[in-house]
């Protein structure tokens, strides 16, 4: 039985049969006990890239405005591209209305959940995979739908707002942990990443990041109550929230602004983010009699269960290189994303980035110990240590950074075309 990281439709792919003063490119230097260097709030950049004692400080500072500009430009560009591309490739889109191009795969699933709940759409066969979707995003979509009845529009607007928060938070975090300019570079790297389409579509990734990244920033500053309060809804949006709160606990134990500075009392607040998982498990138990219905749905809906890592690799490899069907390219992308995840996890381990190692490593284990690789590429969006690491590398090797971004953009466009034309993109 595998922990559900992402879920998809039954027709989804399934296999047949930085600077010289930096110690590393992923974050600020640590001492042997896990402490971190803090940026000077009076640094030349004019901001510390973090949260102040009173909360979000210095609204629309330089790094914020740049991050917002990048996000606004990317969002407008993507929306325009999807609007005009059918004129160039009419046979791919088959005259599909604009909003329907965004209503694909899990976006439809979320809209059905927001409308009908977990009992399913009336008149359709029961879908055993539905409990794998956590309730946070459907509930948010349902709430916004009160004001915006067209849930296709509501989903796009939720992602727009959540993406705005995500880009500012990522920029501040990268600027705080890396050399000056890291915020801009991290945002560009994220937006140019192959799975970036899911930041724009009506998916849960942008909402999760909009909660988790500010929570991480707050934790880094020692604001543990506020961090726990933000992590709580994040754990209702995705199972990834479980891995996130475990990483927060590690940060509290080893971090400079954790127990060594504030003592053990705030530790109790870090139990709060487990409440949504407990509540959702109880809810599904009242429906199905199964406390782990959200996990077992992976087996029932997609035949995903716990296997040895070499078995899942072999299954995915065969689907990627020994077959030729509509999902062959998708499985090749899954393999590439898995390699990136393994490299990132090893780097975090070597650098003794224990909180980030916990966060990324647990996600990767859940994905790579499943029957086959699925949505590993999409999970990359949630690995902010990757984007911050790429930004840090750019400070020392700008040419390599520019080349990587340039090489990534065509794949991002390919994934955008694939998704909006109804194909499986992750």
mmCIF file of C-alpha atoms in Angstrom, residues 6-177:
data_model
loop_
_atom_site.group_PDB
_atom_site.id
_atom_site.type_symbol
_atom_site.label_atom_id
_atom_site.label_comp_id
_atom_site.label_asym_id
_atom_site.label_seq_id
_atom_site.Cartn_x
_atom_site.Cartn_y
_atom_site.Cartn_z
ATOM 1 C CA UNK A 6 -1.177 12.343 -6.420
ATOM 2 C CA UNK A 7 -4.200 10.798 -8.008
ATOM 3 C CA UNK A 8 -5.481 10.739 -11.536
ATOM 4 C CA UNK A 9 -8.313 9.473 -13.675
ATOM 5 C CA UNK A 10 -8.765 5.763 -14.381
ATOM 6 C CA UNK A 11 -7.665 6.471 -17.958
ATOM 7 C CA UNK A 12 -4.322 7.814 -16.764
ATOM 8 C CA UNK A 13 -1.105 6.171 -17.844
ATOM 9 C CA UNK A 14 -0.530 2.786 -16.312
ATOM 10 C CA UNK A 15 2.346 0.587 -17.485
ATOM 11 C CA UNK A 16 1.756 -2.387 -19.654
ATOM 12 C CA UNK A 17 2.378 -5.623 -17.789
ATOM 13 C CA UNK A 18 26.358 30.887 -6.060
ATOM 14 C CA UNK A 19 28.949 33.290 -4.262
ATOM 15 C CA UNK A 20 32.400 32.611 -2.773
ATOM 16 C CA UNK A 21 31.064 33.090 0.757
ATOM 17 C CA UNK A 22 28.564 30.318 0.247
ATOM 18 C CA UNK A 23 29.197 26.796 1.473
ATOM 19 C CA UNK A 24 26.710 25.280 -0.958
ATOM 20 C CA UNK A 25 24.201 26.183 -3.582
ATOM 21 C CA UNK A 26 21.115 25.060 -1.717
ATOM 22 C CA UNK A 27 20.996 27.357 1.272
ATOM 23 C CA UNK A 28 22.961 29.354 3.754
ATOM 24 C CA UNK A 29 25.847 27.633 5.537
ATOM 25 C CA UNK A 30 25.115 25.496 8.554
ATOM 26 C CA UNK A 31 27.162 24.736 11.583
ATOM 27 C CA UNK A 32 27.572 21.152 12.712
ATOM 28 C CA UNK A 33 24.562 21.396 14.997
ATOM 29 C CA UNK A 34 22.233 22.462 12.228
ATOM 30 C CA UNK A 35 22.336 26.237 12.752
ATOM 31 C CA UNK A 36 21.964 28.637 9.863
ATOM 32 C CA UNK A 37 23.439 31.926 8.955
ATOM 33 C CA UNK A 38 20.859 34.719 9.020
ATOM 34 C CA UNK A 39 20.974 37.459 6.424
ATOM 35 C CA UNK A 40 21.445 40.919 7.801
ATOM 36 C CA UNK A 41 18.229 42.842 7.657
ATOM 37 C CA UNK A 42 20.317 45.908 6.754
ATOM 38 C CA UNK A 43 22.001 44.171 3.853
ATOM 39 C CA UNK A 44 22.560 46.040 0.576
ATOM 40 C CA UNK A 45 19.628 44.255 -0.998
ATOM 41 C CA UNK A 46 17.338 46.204 1.293
ATOM 42 C CA UNK A 47 15.395 43.233 2.665
ATOM 43 C CA UNK A 48 16.023 39.999 4.442
ATOM 44 C CA UNK A 49 13.703 38.017 2.235
ATOM 45 C CA UNK A 50 11.728 36.842 5.219
ATOM 46 C CA UNK A 51 8.930 37.618 7.614
ATOM 47 C CA UNK A 52 9.238 40.137 10.392
ATOM 48 C CA UNK A 53 7.975 39.935 13.950
ATOM 49 C CA UNK A 54 4.747 41.567 12.879
ATOM 50 C CA UNK A 55 4.151 39.229 9.981
ATOM 51 C CA UNK A 56 4.681 39.960 6.320
ATOM 52 C CA UNK A 57 7.037 42.918 6.314
ATOM 53 C CA UNK A 58 7.637 45.574 3.718
ATOM 54 C CA UNK A 59 4.822 44.841 1.313
ATOM 55 C CA UNK A 60 5.873 45.072 -2.325
ATOM 56 C CA UNK A 61 9.554 45.392 -1.737
ATOM 57 C CA UNK A 62 11.918 45.116 -4.652
ATOM 58 C CA UNK A 63 12.085 41.326 -4.686
ATOM 59 C CA UNK A 64 8.313 41.120 -4.281
ATOM 60 C CA UNK A 65 7.583 43.422 -7.181
ATOM 61 C CA UNK A 66 9.939 41.488 -9.414
ATOM 62 C CA UNK A 67 8.399 38.159 -8.443
ATOM 63 C CA UNK A 68 4.917 39.533 -9.060
ATOM 64 C CA UNK A 69 5.975 40.912 -12.428
ATOM 65 C CA UNK A 70 7.394 37.554 -13.477
ATOM 66 C CA UNK A 71 4.251 35.731 -12.374
ATOM 67 C CA UNK A 72 1.913 38.247 -14.039
ATOM 68 C CA UNK A 73 3.863 38.074 -17.273
ATOM 69 C CA UNK A 74 3.954 34.296 -17.260
ATOM 70 C CA UNK A 75 0.250 34.009 -16.410
ATOM 71 C CA UNK A 76 -0.822 36.396 -19.145
ATOM 72 C CA UNK A 77 1.505 34.728 -21.624
ATOM 73 C CA UNK A 78 0.207 31.255 -20.839
ATOM 74 C CA UNK A 79 -3.438 32.310 -20.976
ATOM 75 C CA UNK A 80 -2.892 34.060 -24.310
ATOM 76 C CA UNK A 81 -0.929 31.130 -25.705
ATOM 77 C CA UNK A 82 -3.700 28.653 -24.884
ATOM 78 C CA UNK A 83 -6.224 31.021 -26.455
ATOM 79 C CA UNK A 84 -4.425 31.400 -29.803
ATOM 80 C CA UNK A 85 -2.657 28.061 -30.271
ATOM 81 C CA UNK A 86 -5.767 26.316 -31.722
ATOM 82 C CA UNK A 87 -5.462 28.637 -34.714
ATOM 83 C CA UNK A 88 -2.023 27.153 -35.341
ATOM 84 C CA UNK A 89 -2.826 23.556 -34.360
ATOM 85 C CA UNK A 90 -6.589 23.232 -34.924
ATOM 86 C CA UNK A 91 -6.591 19.452 -35.246
ATOM 87 C CA UNK A 92 -5.188 19.002 -31.725
ATOM 88 C CA UNK A 93 -7.863 21.044 -29.961
ATOM 89 C CA UNK A 94 -10.871 20.024 -32.089
ATOM 90 C CA UNK A 95 -12.650 23.338 -31.601
ATOM 91 C CA UNK A 96 -12.774 22.866 -27.840
ATOM 92 C CA UNK A 97 -13.924 26.021 -25.961
ATOM 93 C CA UNK A 98 -11.231 27.924 -24.091
ATOM 94 C CA UNK A 99 -12.296 27.001 -20.561
ATOM 95 C CA UNK A 100 -12.677 23.360 -21.512
ATOM 96 C CA UNK A 101 -9.006 23.292 -22.496
ATOM 97 C CA UNK A 102 -8.190 23.856 -18.839
ATOM 98 C CA UNK A 103 -10.806 21.384 -17.552
ATOM 99 C CA UNK A 104 -8.657 18.275 -17.861
ATOM 100 C CA UNK A 105 -7.881 15.250 -15.714
ATOM 101 C CA UNK A 106 -7.717 16.092 -12.000
ATOM 102 C CA UNK A 107 -9.198 19.541 -12.625
ATOM 103 C CA UNK A 108 -12.436 17.802 -13.599
ATOM 104 C CA UNK A 109 -12.117 15.501 -10.603
ATOM 105 C CA UNK A 110 -11.822 18.460 -8.252
ATOM 106 C CA UNK A 111 -14.852 20.160 -9.802
ATOM 107 C CA UNK A 112 -16.916 16.983 -9.415
ATOM 108 C CA UNK A 113 -15.827 16.658 -5.790
ATOM 109 C CA UNK A 114 -16.658 20.298 -5.117
ATOM 110 C CA UNK A 115 -20.111 19.804 -6.634
ATOM 111 C CA UNK A 116 -21.121 16.333 -5.505
ATOM 112 C CA UNK A 117 -18.757 15.315 -2.712
ATOM 113 C CA UNK A 118 -17.216 11.888 -2.207
ATOM 114 C CA UNK A 119 -20.410 9.991 -2.961
ATOM 115 C CA UNK A 120 -19.733 10.688 -6.614
ATOM 116 C CA UNK A 121 -21.583 12.126 -9.578
ATOM 117 C CA UNK A 122 -25.191 10.879 -9.698
ATOM 118 C CA UNK A 123 -25.774 8.448 -12.528
ATOM 119 C CA UNK A 124 -22.107 7.483 -12.867
ATOM 120 C CA UNK A 125 -20.457 4.318 -11.561
ATOM 121 C CA UNK A 126 -18.754 4.702 -8.197
ATOM 122 C CA UNK A 127 -15.100 5.615 -8.521
ATOM 123 C CA UNK A 128 -12.964 3.790 -5.916
ATOM 124 C CA UNK A 129 -10.145 6.290 -6.377
ATOM 125 C CA UNK A 130 -11.954 9.379 -5.116
ATOM 126 C CA UNK A 131 -10.873 9.138 -1.442
ATOM 127 C CA UNK A 132 -7.257 9.603 -2.606
ATOM 128 C CA UNK A 133 -8.088 13.275 -3.181
ATOM 129 C CA UNK A 134 -7.834 15.274 0.023
ATOM 130 C CA UNK A 135 -10.767 17.626 0.738
ATOM 131 C CA UNK A 136 -8.995 20.967 1.175
ATOM 132 C CA UNK A 137 -8.915 22.028 -2.457
ATOM 133 C CA UNK A 138 -12.451 20.843 -3.349
ATOM 134 C CA UNK A 139 -13.800 22.700 -0.314
ATOM 135 C CA UNK A 140 -11.982 25.871 -1.382
ATOM 136 C CA UNK A 141 -13.293 25.462 -4.913
ATOM 137 C CA UNK A 142 -16.814 24.982 -3.611
ATOM 138 C CA UNK A 143 -16.522 28.141 -1.473
ATOM 139 C CA UNK A 144 -15.264 30.254 -4.368
ATOM 140 C CA UNK A 145 -17.981 28.713 -6.519
ATOM 141 C CA UNK A 146 -20.572 30.471 -4.394
ATOM 142 C CA UNK A 147 -19.332 33.746 -5.905
ATOM 143 C CA UNK A 148 -18.118 32.373 -9.257
ATOM 144 C CA UNK A 149 -20.533 29.596 -10.280
ATOM 145 C CA UNK A 150 -18.417 28.430 -13.221
ATOM 146 C CA UNK A 151 -15.928 26.219 -11.434
ATOM 147 C CA UNK A 152 -13.604 26.248 -14.425
ATOM 148 C CA UNK A 153 -13.139 29.986 -13.940
ATOM 149 C CA UNK A 154 -13.016 29.602 -10.162
ATOM 150 C CA UNK A 155 -10.192 27.071 -10.422
ATOM 151 C CA UNK A 156 -8.129 29.321 -12.688
ATOM 152 C CA UNK A 157 -8.624 32.311 -10.381
ATOM 153 C CA UNK A 158 -7.689 30.286 -7.301
ATOM 154 C CA UNK A 159 -4.466 29.279 -8.996
ATOM 155 C CA UNK A 160 -3.818 32.883 -10.020
ATOM 156 C CA UNK A 161 -4.113 34.148 -6.437
ATOM 157 C CA UNK A 162 -2.290 31.186 -4.933
ATOM 158 C CA UNK A 163 0.456 31.531 -7.519
ATOM 159 C CA UNK A 164 0.887 35.171 -6.570
ATOM 160 C CA UNK A 165 1.507 34.220 -2.942
ATOM 161 C CA UNK A 166 3.753 31.350 -3.979
ATOM 162 C CA UNK A 167 6.037 33.492 -6.128
ATOM 163 C CA UNK A 168 6.466 36.163 -3.450
ATOM 164 C CA UNK A 169 7.145 33.574 -0.743
ATOM 165 C CA UNK A 170 9.582 31.615 -2.920
ATOM 166 C CA UNK A 171 11.391 34.807 -3.872
ATOM 167 C CA UNK A 172 11.730 35.882 -0.246
ATOM 168 C CA UNK A 173 12.900 32.453 0.852
ATOM 169 C CA UNK A 174 15.477 32.188 -1.932
ATOM 170 C CA UNK A 175 16.688 35.741 -1.333
ATOM 171 C CA UNK A 176 17.096 34.985 2.338
ATOM 172 C CA UNK A 177 18.966 31.716 1.822
#
